[in-house]
C-alpha cells in the first residue's frame, strides 16, 4: 500500500475517526477523572511501567470501541451497494482487504502510540530511571486494538447488518467485564482465613490489566507471548473473513482465532504470581550506607539518606542490640489479603505509605522510627486506621521523647482522635521504670513484627495473643 492509496483510504473510511475516538476518549478519561492513576508512585506519569500498565487498563473500553468501529468499516461496501461490482474486478480480494485493514491498523496504532507519548513526555521529566521493560506491555496493547478492529471488519463483512457494530461492541465490552469479574477470577483463601480473588489464565485473554498497585509489578514474558499468539489468531480470522466469499469459507476462517485461543491458554501461566511479576531490574537496590531504595526511586535516595541514618541512630540508642541496622524500600509483592512480612533488623518502608509520603526532613525521621517500631499488619489491599497507628505514635514518641502526631495525621479531627487514644497510654508508659518501659516496648515490637496480637494492647499493658 503506497502513500497515495493510504491518503485515499483515509478520506473515504472511518479509520481517522477511529483513531481520534481512541486518543481523545483515553486522554479525557485520564485527565478529567481524579482516580488512582494520578496518585503516588504508581501515577501514570510517574514511571514507565505504570504508564504502560495504566494505558493498557483503558483497553477495557477502548478495545470494544475498536471492534465496533472495525465492524462499521467492514459494512462500507454493503452500505454503498458495491459488493457485486468489486467482486467482478480483476484486483484480488486480499489486496482490497489489506488496504482496508492496513489503514485502520495504522491509524489505531498511531493513536495508541500518541497516548503513550503524551504520558511518556511527563514520565521523562519526572523519573530518573529509564528502561525498555515497559515496551512489550504497550506493544501488545496496540496489537489488541489492531486485532480487534480487523476482527470487527471481518465480522461486519460476513454479517452485513446495521445491528452488527453495536452488537459486537456490546459483546466485546461484556467479554472484558466478565474476564475481570467472574470468569477471569478464582477465589482463594489466605493462611489467615481471609477470602480474596486472584486472576486466572482465562483473564489474560482480555486486553485490559488489573489495577496498578505497585510500581515494581509488570507482566511476565510468558503473558506477552501467549497474548501475542491469541491476537495473531484473532487478526488472521478477521482478515480471512474480509476475503471470504462463501459461508463455508467464513466458517473455516474461524479456525485461527479458536486455535490461537487454545494455544494461548497452553502458553499463558496458571499461577497468578507468574502473571504479574516483580521487575527484577527495577527492584535492584541502590544504597547510601545502610539506607537503600530501589533503582526505580534512586532519585529520592538523597532526601531519604539523612533522615534514615538519623532514625537508625536513635533506634539504636533506644533499643540497643535489638535495634534495626538498615532502612530499605520494601520490594516484596504479595497477593491481596495476604499478611505482610517484616524484618527485625531492617526498617522496611513504602513510598506510597501515607505516613512516609507526607513526611520530609525531621518528620521523615519520625515516620521511619514509627515504621521500625510498628511496621503495620493491615492485609495487602486493605485499608484501616486504629491500633497500629496508635502504637506507632506512642512508640515513636518513646524513642524521641515527645508525643506528637505522625506525618499525615495533623488534621484536627484525626489529631484529637489519636491524642485521646494515645495520651493515657503514653503517660502510663513514661511513669514506669526504664527497664519496665523497655520490656513493654520489646513485647510490643514482637507482636508488631509477627502480626500476632495487638501491639497497642500490649503497649497498654495487655497480653500479646
mmCIF file of C-alpha atoms in Angstrom, residues 4-352:
data_model
loop_
_atom_site.group_PDB
_atom_site.id
_atom_site.type_symbol
_atom_site.label_atom_id
_atom_site.label_comp_id
_atom_site.label_asym_id
_atom_site.label_seq_id
_atom_site.Cartn_x
_atom_site.Cartn_y
_atom_site.Cartn_z
ATOM 1 C CA UNK A 4 -1.451 7.723 -2.431
ATOM 2 C CA UNK A 5 -3.685 4.730 -1.644
ATOM 3 C CA UNK A 6 -3.311 5.412 2.067
ATOM 4 C CA UNK A 7 -4.479 9.025 1.617
ATOM 5 C CA UNK A 8 -7.495 7.893 -0.417
ATOM 6 C CA UNK A 9 -8.461 5.309 2.201
ATOM 7 C CA UNK A 10 -8.097 7.854 4.991
ATOM 8 C CA UNK A 11 -10.525 10.177 3.182
ATOM 9 C CA UNK A 12 -13.174 7.564 2.447
ATOM 10 C CA UNK A 13 -13.062 5.385 5.569
ATOM 11 C CA UNK A 14 -13.802 5.709 9.279
ATOM 12 C CA UNK A 15 -10.161 4.986 10.139
ATOM 13 C CA UNK A 16 -9.259 8.605 11.080
ATOM 14 C CA UNK A 17 -12.363 8.825 13.264
ATOM 15 C CA UNK A 18 -11.468 5.542 14.947
ATOM 16 C CA UNK A 19 -8.026 6.866 15.840
ATOM 17 C CA UNK A 20 -9.477 10.170 17.031
ATOM 18 C CA UNK A 21 -12.039 8.447 19.238
ATOM 19 C CA UNK A 22 -9.393 6.240 20.829
ATOM 20 C CA UNK A 23 -6.987 9.094 21.522
ATOM 21 C CA UNK A 24 -9.436 11.746 22.720
ATOM 22 C CA UNK A 25 -11.549 9.425 24.861
ATOM 23 C CA UNK A 26 -8.462 7.982 26.545
ATOM 24 C CA UNK A 27 -6.980 11.416 27.294
ATOM 25 C CA UNK A 28 -10.358 12.636 28.537
ATOM 26 C CA UNK A 29 -10.632 9.602 30.796
ATOM 27 C CA UNK A 30 -7.121 10.095 32.200
ATOM 28 C CA UNK A 31 -7.210 13.863 32.684
ATOM 29 C CA UNK A 32 -10.774 14.551 33.781
ATOM 30 C CA UNK A 33 -11.192 11.727 36.317
ATOM 31 C CA UNK A 34 -9.266 12.101 39.570
ATOM 32 C CA UNK A 35 -8.583 8.415 40.175
ATOM 33 C CA UNK A 36 -5.755 6.119 41.302
ATOM 34 C CA UNK A 37 -3.682 6.763 38.165
ATOM 35 C CA UNK A 38 -2.866 10.252 39.475
ATOM 36 C CA UNK A 39 -1.661 9.201 42.950
ATOM 37 C CA UNK A 40 1.641 8.116 44.448
ATOM 38 C CA UNK A 41 4.468 6.214 42.829
ATOM 39 C CA UNK A 42 2.043 4.349 40.540
ATOM 40 C CA UNK A 43 0.735 7.503 38.852
ATOM 41 C CA UNK A 44 0.575 7.081 35.084
ATOM 42 C CA UNK A 45 3.034 9.949 34.591
ATOM 43 C CA UNK A 46 5.456 8.927 37.388
ATOM 44 C CA UNK A 47 7.274 5.867 35.982
ATOM 45 C CA UNK A 48 7.448 3.975 32.688
ATOM 46 C CA UNK A 49 5.913 0.685 33.814
ATOM 47 C CA UNK A 50 2.845 2.278 35.477
ATOM 48 C CA UNK A 51 2.416 4.374 32.303
ATOM 49 C CA UNK A 52 2.262 1.201 30.188
ATOM 50 C CA UNK A 53 0.013 -0.616 32.654
ATOM 51 C CA UNK A 54 -2.466 2.244 33.143
ATOM 52 C CA UNK A 55 -2.828 2.865 29.407
ATOM 53 C CA UNK A 56 -3.347 -0.897 28.953
ATOM 54 C CA UNK A 57 -6.075 -0.819 31.612
ATOM 55 C CA UNK A 58 -8.034 1.645 29.440
ATOM 56 C CA UNK A 59 -8.474 -1.112 26.859
ATOM 57 C CA UNK A 60 -11.395 -2.421 28.905
ATOM 58 C CA UNK A 61 -13.475 0.071 26.873
ATOM 59 C CA UNK A 62 -11.108 1.094 24.041
ATOM 60 C CA UNK A 63 -10.923 -2.456 22.692
ATOM 61 C CA UNK A 64 -14.734 -2.862 22.396
ATOM 62 C CA UNK A 65 -14.798 0.520 20.639
ATOM 63 C CA UNK A 66 -12.136 -0.652 18.190
ATOM 64 C CA UNK A 67 -14.105 -3.843 17.476
ATOM 65 C CA UNK A 68 -17.313 -1.856 16.858
ATOM 66 C CA UNK A 69 -15.612 0.757 14.672
ATOM 67 C CA UNK A 70 -13.938 -2.026 12.698
ATOM 68 C CA UNK A 71 -17.350 -3.614 12.103
ATOM 69 C CA UNK A 72 -18.650 -0.267 10.887
ATOM 70 C CA UNK A 73 -15.747 -0.093 8.473
ATOM 71 C CA UNK A 74 -16.489 -3.629 7.298
ATOM 72 C CA UNK A 75 -20.009 -2.557 6.296
ATOM 73 C CA UNK A 76 -18.758 0.079 3.868
ATOM 74 C CA UNK A 77 -19.103 -1.925 0.660
ATOM 75 C CA UNK A 78 -22.523 -3.225 1.704
ATOM 76 C CA UNK A 79 -23.790 0.278 2.525
ATOM 77 C CA UNK A 80 -22.568 1.636 -0.815
ATOM 78 C CA UNK A 81 -24.058 -1.397 -2.645
ATOM 79 C CA UNK A 82 -20.743 -2.063 -4.396
ATOM 80 C CA UNK A 83 -20.128 -5.657 -3.300
ATOM 81 C CA UNK A 84 -21.060 -7.243 -6.635
ATOM 82 C CA UNK A 85 -19.160 -4.611 -8.592
ATOM 83 C CA UNK A 86 -15.963 -5.124 -6.580
ATOM 84 C CA UNK A 87 -16.109 -8.916 -6.930
ATOM 85 C CA UNK A 88 -16.183 -8.513 -10.715
ATOM 86 C CA UNK A 89 -12.926 -6.525 -10.819
ATOM 87 C CA UNK A 90 -9.615 -8.318 -11.538
ATOM 88 C CA UNK A 91 -7.969 -6.986 -8.384
ATOM 89 C CA UNK A 92 -7.662 -9.815 -5.815
ATOM 90 C CA UNK A 93 -9.915 -9.525 -2.760
ATOM 91 C CA UNK A 94 -6.940 -9.874 -0.440
ATOM 92 C CA UNK A 95 -5.444 -6.660 -1.846
ATOM 93 C CA UNK A 96 -8.596 -4.682 -1.091
ATOM 94 C CA UNK A 97 -8.785 -6.299 2.355
ATOM 95 C CA UNK A 98 -5.148 -5.457 3.101
ATOM 96 C CA UNK A 99 -5.710 -1.824 2.125
ATOM 97 C CA UNK A 100 -8.802 -1.557 4.297
ATOM 98 C CA UNK A 101 -7.297 -3.330 7.303
ATOM 99 C CA UNK A 102 -3.902 -1.667 6.957
ATOM 100 C CA UNK A 103 -5.315 1.853 7.008
ATOM 101 C CA UNK A 104 -7.308 1.238 10.169
ATOM 102 C CA UNK A 105 -4.417 -0.621 11.797
ATOM 103 C CA UNK A 106 -2.001 2.251 11.151
ATOM 104 C CA UNK A 107 -4.475 4.807 12.478
ATOM 105 C CA UNK A 108 -5.305 2.915 15.684
ATOM 106 C CA UNK A 109 -1.683 2.037 16.392
ATOM 107 C CA UNK A 110 -0.688 5.682 15.854
ATOM 108 C CA UNK A 111 -3.426 6.891 18.202
ATOM 109 C CA UNK A 112 -2.300 4.493 20.927
ATOM 110 C CA UNK A 113 1.332 5.498 20.377
ATOM 111 C CA UNK A 114 0.392 9.173 20.762
ATOM 112 C CA UNK A 115 -1.402 8.353 24.012
ATOM 113 C CA UNK A 116 1.723 6.667 25.360
ATOM 114 C CA UNK A 117 3.855 9.543 24.048
ATOM 115 C CA UNK A 118 1.788 12.116 25.963
ATOM 116 C CA UNK A 119 2.357 10.219 29.205
ATOM 117 C CA UNK A 120 5.951 9.384 28.304
ATOM 118 C CA UNK A 121 6.892 13.044 27.905
ATOM 119 C CA UNK A 122 5.824 13.613 31.515
ATOM 120 C CA UNK A 123 7.452 10.439 32.801
ATOM 121 C CA UNK A 124 10.726 11.504 31.188
ATOM 122 C CA UNK A 125 10.750 14.707 33.248
ATOM 123 C CA UNK A 126 9.532 13.066 36.490
ATOM 124 C CA UNK A 127 11.567 9.852 36.605
ATOM 125 C CA UNK A 128 15.273 9.301 36.969
ATOM 126 C CA UNK A 129 15.011 5.672 35.860
ATOM 127 C CA UNK A 130 14.690 4.936 32.150
ATOM 128 C CA UNK A 131 14.325 1.402 30.772
ATOM 129 C CA UNK A 132 12.612 -0.545 27.984
ATOM 130 C CA UNK A 133 10.916 -3.197 30.110
ATOM 131 C CA UNK A 134 7.592 -1.387 29.707
ATOM 132 C CA UNK A 135 7.667 -1.514 25.896
ATOM 133 C CA UNK A 136 6.218 -5.056 25.410
ATOM 134 C CA UNK A 137 3.217 -4.100 27.569
ATOM 135 C CA UNK A 138 2.401 -1.171 25.278
ATOM 136 C CA UNK A 139 3.156 -3.039 22.038
ATOM 137 C CA UNK A 140 0.722 -5.819 22.973
ATOM 138 C CA UNK A 141 -1.824 -3.136 23.881
ATOM 139 C CA UNK A 142 -1.551 -1.614 20.403
ATOM 140 C CA UNK A 143 -1.815 -5.088 18.878
ATOM 141 C CA UNK A 144 -5.043 -5.666 20.817
ATOM 142 C CA UNK A 145 -6.600 -2.578 19.200
ATOM 143 C CA UNK A 146 -5.442 -3.577 15.720
ATOM 144 C CA UNK A 147 -6.537 -7.222 16.020
ATOM 145 C CA UNK A 148 -9.901 -6.194 17.491
ATOM 146 C CA UNK A 149 -10.559 -3.765 14.666
ATOM 147 C CA UNK A 150 -9.609 -6.316 11.966
ATOM 148 C CA UNK A 151 -11.843 -8.922 13.611
ATOM 149 C CA UNK A 152 -14.659 -6.379 13.651
ATOM 150 C CA UNK A 153 -14.137 -5.631 9.947
ATOM 151 C CA UNK A 154 -14.331 -9.299 9.069
ATOM 152 C CA UNK A 155 -17.467 -9.763 11.155
ATOM 153 C CA UNK A 156 -19.035 -6.687 9.566
ATOM 154 C CA UNK A 157 -18.293 -8.043 6.088
ATOM 155 C CA UNK A 158 -19.620 -11.508 6.977
ATOM 156 C CA UNK A 159 -22.754 -10.185 8.748
ATOM 157 C CA UNK A 160 -23.727 -7.043 6.796
ATOM 158 C CA UNK A 161 -26.356 -5.592 9.120
ATOM 159 C CA UNK A 162 -26.776 -2.231 10.822
ATOM 160 C CA UNK A 163 -27.026 -4.138 14.115
ATOM 161 C CA UNK A 164 -23.619 -5.774 13.739
ATOM 162 C CA UNK A 165 -21.406 -2.874 15.025
ATOM 163 C CA UNK A 166 -23.405 -2.161 18.224
ATOM 164 C CA UNK A 167 -23.882 -5.874 18.898
ATOM 165 C CA UNK A 168 -20.158 -6.558 18.535
ATOM 166 C CA UNK A 169 -19.257 -3.549 20.673
ATOM 167 C CA UNK A 170 -21.536 -4.676 23.482
ATOM 168 C CA UNK A 171 -20.365 -8.293 23.215
ATOM 169 C CA UNK A 172 -16.723 -7.223 23.430
ATOM 170 C CA UNK A 173 -17.469 -4.998 26.429
ATOM 171 C CA UNK A 174 -19.299 -7.836 28.217
ATOM 172 C CA UNK A 175 -16.320 -10.102 27.459
ATOM 173 C CA UNK A 176 -13.829 -7.704 29.067
ATOM 174 C CA UNK A 177 -16.114 -7.222 32.078
ATOM 175 C CA UNK A 178 -16.542 -10.960 32.645
ATOM 176 C CA UNK A 179 -12.811 -11.548 32.359
ATOM 177 C CA UNK A 180 -12.240 -9.241 35.317
ATOM 178 C CA UNK A 181 -15.235 -10.281 37.390
ATOM 179 C CA UNK A 182 -16.383 -13.892 37.468
ATOM 180 C CA UNK A 183 -14.894 -15.881 34.570
ATOM 181 C CA UNK A 184 -11.394 -14.458 34.924
ATOM 182 C CA UNK A 185 -11.123 -14.624 38.736
ATOM 183 C CA UNK A 186 -10.512 -17.537 41.093
ATOM 184 C CA UNK A 187 -11.499 -17.329 44.743
ATOM 185 C CA UNK A 188 -8.717 -18.129 47.201
ATOM 186 C CA UNK A 189 -8.387 -18.195 50.987
ATOM 187 C CA UNK A 190 -5.185 -16.993 52.645
ATOM 188 C CA UNK A 191 -3.491 -18.673 55.599
ATOM 189 C CA UNK A 192 -5.160 -16.131 57.888
ATOM 190 C CA UNK A 193 -8.617 -17.113 56.661
ATOM 191 C CA UNK A 194 -9.166 -14.013 54.510
ATOM 192 C CA UNK A 195 -11.019 -14.721 51.260
ATOM 193 C CA UNK A 196 -9.913 -12.903 48.117
ATOM 194 C CA UNK A 197 -9.875 -13.433 44.358
ATOM 195 C CA UNK A 198 -6.911 -13.784 42.029
ATOM 196 C CA UNK A 199 -6.738 -13.654 38.206
ATOM 197 C CA UNK A 200 -6.610 -16.934 36.313
ATOM 198 C CA UNK A 201 -5.161 -17.621 32.871
ATOM 199 C CA UNK A 202 -8.516 -17.034 31.144
ATOM 200 C CA UNK A 203 -8.449 -13.408 32.306
ATOM 201 C CA UNK A 204 -5.303 -12.885 30.229
ATOM 202 C CA UNK A 205 -7.349 -13.216 27.046
ATOM 203 C CA UNK A 206 -8.772 -9.813 27.961
ATOM 204 C CA UNK A 207 -6.950 -6.724 26.648
ATOM 205 C CA UNK A 208 -7.072 -4.887 29.978
ATOM 206 C CA UNK A 209 -4.877 -5.476 33.026
ATOM 207 C CA UNK A 210 -5.739 -5.293 36.695
ATOM 208 C CA UNK A 211 -5.372 -2.092 38.704
ATOM 209 C CA UNK A 212 -1.781 -0.924 39.171
ATOM 210 C CA UNK A 213 -0.944 -1.114 42.883
ATOM 211 C CA UNK A 214 2.847 -1.418 42.894
ATOM 212 C CA UNK A 215 5.386 0.400 40.769
ATOM 213 C CA UNK A 216 7.575 -2.724 40.554
ATOM 214 C CA UNK A 217 4.900 -5.033 39.115
ATOM 215 C CA UNK A 218 4.805 -5.847 35.415
ATOM 216 C CA UNK A 219 3.555 -8.627 33.136
ATOM 217 C CA UNK A 220 5.750 -11.677 32.601
ATOM 218 C CA UNK A 221 7.279 -12.671 29.255
ATOM 219 C CA UNK A 222 5.009 -15.727 29.002
ATOM 220 C CA UNK A 223 1.979 -13.435 29.219
ATOM 221 C CA UNK A 224 3.279 -11.340 26.317
ATOM 222 C CA UNK A 225 3.924 -14.466 24.219
ATOM 223 C CA UNK A 226 0.546 -16.042 24.960
ATOM 224 C CA UNK A 227 -1.379 -12.841 24.262
ATOM 225 C CA UNK A 228 0.511 -12.269 21.010
ATOM 226 C CA UNK A 229 -0.446 -15.765 19.801
ATOM 227 C CA UNK A 230 -4.088 -15.100 20.693
ATOM 228 C CA UNK A 231 -4.056 -11.749 18.873
ATOM 229 C CA UNK A 232 -2.395 -13.092 15.739
ATOM 230 C CA UNK A 233 -5.120 -15.730 15.553
ATOM 231 C CA UNK A 234 -7.761 -13.029 16.035
ATOM 232 C CA UNK A 235 -6.304 -10.807 13.308
ATOM 233 C CA UNK A 236 -5.934 -13.752 10.917
ATOM 234 C CA UNK A 237 -9.583 -14.682 11.381
ATOM 235 C CA UNK A 238 -10.643 -11.074 10.793
ATOM 236 C CA UNK A 239 -8.617 -10.854 7.598
ATOM 237 C CA UNK A 240 -9.884 -14.250 6.382
ATOM 238 C CA UNK A 241 -13.484 -13.127 6.938
ATOM 239 C CA UNK A 242 -12.776 -9.994 4.902
ATOM 240 C CA UNK A 243 -11.788 -12.025 1.839
ATOM 241 C CA UNK A 244 -14.166 -14.975 2.298
ATOM 242 C CA UNK A 245 -16.905 -15.149 -0.342
ATOM 243 C CA UNK A 246 -18.895 -18.189 0.817
ATOM 244 C CA UNK A 247 -20.333 -19.354 4.127
ATOM 245 C CA UNK A 248 -18.072 -22.384 4.064
ATOM 246 C CA UNK A 249 -15.009 -20.142 3.733
ATOM 247 C CA UNK A 250 -16.296 -17.986 6.584
ATOM 248 C CA UNK A 251 -16.694 -20.985 8.863
ATOM 249 C CA UNK A 252 -13.165 -22.132 8.006
ATOM 250 C CA UNK A 253 -11.942 -18.588 8.753
ATOM 251 C CA UNK A 254 -12.891 -19.079 12.413
ATOM 252 C CA UNK A 255 -10.154 -21.697 12.807
ATOM 253 C CA UNK A 256 -7.248 -19.282 13.504
ATOM 254 C CA UNK A 257 -8.962 -17.456 16.375
ATOM 255 C CA UNK A 258 -10.045 -20.716 18.001
ATOM 256 C CA UNK A 259 -6.614 -22.279 17.538
ATOM 257 C CA UNK A 260 -4.987 -19.088 18.814
ATOM 258 C CA UNK A 261 -7.119 -19.170 21.970
ATOM 259 C CA UNK A 262 -6.270 -22.823 22.659
ATOM 260 C CA UNK A 263 -2.528 -22.368 22.091
ATOM 261 C CA UNK A 264 -2.505 -19.153 24.103
ATOM 262 C CA UNK A 265 -4.149 -20.853 27.082
ATOM 263 C CA UNK A 266 -1.429 -23.516 26.940
ATOM 264 C CA UNK A 267 1.297 -20.850 26.945
ATOM 265 C CA UNK A 268 -0.219 -18.415 29.468
ATOM 266 C CA UNK A 269 0.797 -19.069 33.098
ATOM 267 C CA UNK A 270 -1.756 -20.531 35.507
ATOM 268 C CA UNK A 271 -0.129 -19.194 38.685
ATOM 269 C CA UNK A 272 -1.059 -15.532 39.404
ATOM 270 C CA UNK A 273 2.474 -14.980 40.742
ATOM 271 C CA UNK A 274 3.806 -15.803 37.264
ATOM 272 C CA UNK A 275 1.358 -13.441 35.548
ATOM 273 C CA UNK A 276 2.096 -10.242 37.438
ATOM 274 C CA UNK A 277 5.750 -10.355 38.456
ATOM 275 C CA UNK A 278 8.329 -8.093 40.035
ATOM 276 C CA UNK A 279 10.597 -6.297 37.581
ATOM 277 C CA UNK A 280 13.928 -7.504 38.982
ATOM 278 C CA UNK A 281 15.946 -4.755 37.290
ATOM 279 C CA UNK A 282 13.692 -2.027 38.680
ATOM 280 C CA UNK A 283 13.738 -3.628 42.150
ATOM 281 C CA UNK A 284 17.538 -3.694 42.345
ATOM 282 C CA UNK A 285 18.668 -1.756 45.426
ATOM 283 C CA UNK A 286 20.727 1.435 45.343
ATOM 284 C CA UNK A 287 22.234 2.322 48.731
ATOM 285 C CA UNK A 288 23.827 5.170 50.660
ATOM 286 C CA UNK A 289 25.365 3.279 53.557
ATOM 287 C CA UNK A 290 22.588 1.459 55.448
ATOM 288 C CA UNK A 291 19.785 3.290 53.599
ATOM 289 C CA UNK A 292 18.580 1.675 50.375
ATOM 290 C CA UNK A 293 15.916 2.367 47.747
ATOM 291 C CA UNK A 294 15.073 0.586 44.508
ATOM 292 C CA UNK A 295 16.627 1.661 41.244
ATOM 293 C CA UNK A 296 13.203 2.988 40.247
ATOM 294 C CA UNK A 297 13.366 5.567 43.061
ATOM 295 C CA UNK A 298 17.090 6.244 43.126
ATOM 296 C CA UNK A 299 16.405 9.966 42.601
ATOM 297 C CA UNK A 300 14.814 10.010 46.079
ATOM 298 C CA UNK A 301 17.771 8.444 47.873
ATOM 299 C CA UNK A 302 19.390 11.799 48.668
ATOM 300 C CA UNK A 303 16.345 13.074 50.571
ATOM 301 C CA UNK A 304 15.982 9.772 52.444
ATOM 302 C CA UNK A 305 19.604 9.054 53.396
ATOM 303 C CA UNK A 306 19.983 11.687 56.145
ATOM 304 C CA UNK A 307 16.676 11.036 57.955
ATOM 305 C CA UNK A 308 17.185 7.274 57.521
ATOM 306 C CA UNK A 309 20.616 7.271 59.172
ATOM 307 C CA UNK A 310 19.342 9.500 61.970
ATOM 308 C CA UNK A 311 16.395 7.167 62.558
ATOM 309 C CA UNK A 312 18.765 4.189 62.849
ATOM 310 C CA UNK A 313 20.955 6.076 65.309
ATOM 311 C CA UNK A 314 18.009 6.988 67.526
ATOM 312 C CA UNK A 315 16.581 3.466 67.370
ATOM 313 C CA UNK A 316 19.943 2.029 68.400
ATOM 314 C CA UNK A 317 20.112 4.427 71.318
ATOM 315 C CA UNK A 318 16.651 3.391 72.474
ATOM 316 C CA UNK A 319 16.724 -0.362 71.762
ATOM 317 C CA UNK A 320 20.399 -1.232 71.893
ATOM 318 C CA UNK A 321 21.249 -4.564 70.258
ATOM 319 C CA UNK A 322 17.584 -5.167 69.359
ATOM 320 C CA UNK A 323 17.504 -2.157 67.034
ATOM 321 C CA UNK A 324 17.302 -2.471 63.223
ATOM 322 C CA UNK A 325 20.531 -1.798 61.360
ATOM 323 C CA UNK A 326 19.265 -0.742 57.918
ATOM 324 C CA UNK A 327 16.468 1.130 56.166
ATOM 325 C CA UNK A 328 15.213 -0.352 52.909
ATOM 326 C CA UNK A 329 12.382 0.199 50.457
ATOM 327 C CA UNK A 330 10.087 -2.825 50.538
ATOM 328 C CA UNK A 331 10.375 -4.832 47.302
ATOM 329 C CA UNK A 332 8.105 -7.762 48.204
ATOM 330 C CA UNK A 333 4.819 -8.003 46.301
ATOM 331 C CA UNK A 334 2.150 -10.116 47.997
ATOM 332 C CA UNK A 335 -1.340 -11.095 46.789
ATOM 333 C CA UNK A 336 -4.399 -9.251 48.069
ATOM 334 C CA UNK A 337 -5.444 -10.353 51.541
ATOM 335 C CA UNK A 338 -2.003 -11.685 52.491
ATOM 336 C CA UNK A 339 -0.430 -10.556 55.760
ATOM 337 C CA UNK A 340 2.768 -8.525 55.331
ATOM 338 C CA UNK A 341 6.101 -9.960 56.458
ATOM 339 C CA UNK A 342 8.568 -7.822 58.404
ATOM 340 C CA UNK A 343 12.208 -7.981 59.453
ATOM 341 C CA UNK A 344 13.579 -7.250 62.936
ATOM 342 C CA UNK A 345 16.874 -5.954 61.529
ATOM 343 C CA UNK A 346 15.553 -3.850 58.639
ATOM 344 C CA UNK A 347 13.134 -0.935 58.596
ATOM 345 C CA UNK A 348 11.022 -1.687 55.524
ATOM 346 C CA UNK A 349 9.012 1.178 54.058
ATOM 347 C CA UNK A 350 6.926 2.040 51.031
ATOM 348 C CA UNK A 351 6.901 5.474 49.396
ATOM 349 C CA UNK A 352 3.130 5.129 48.945
#
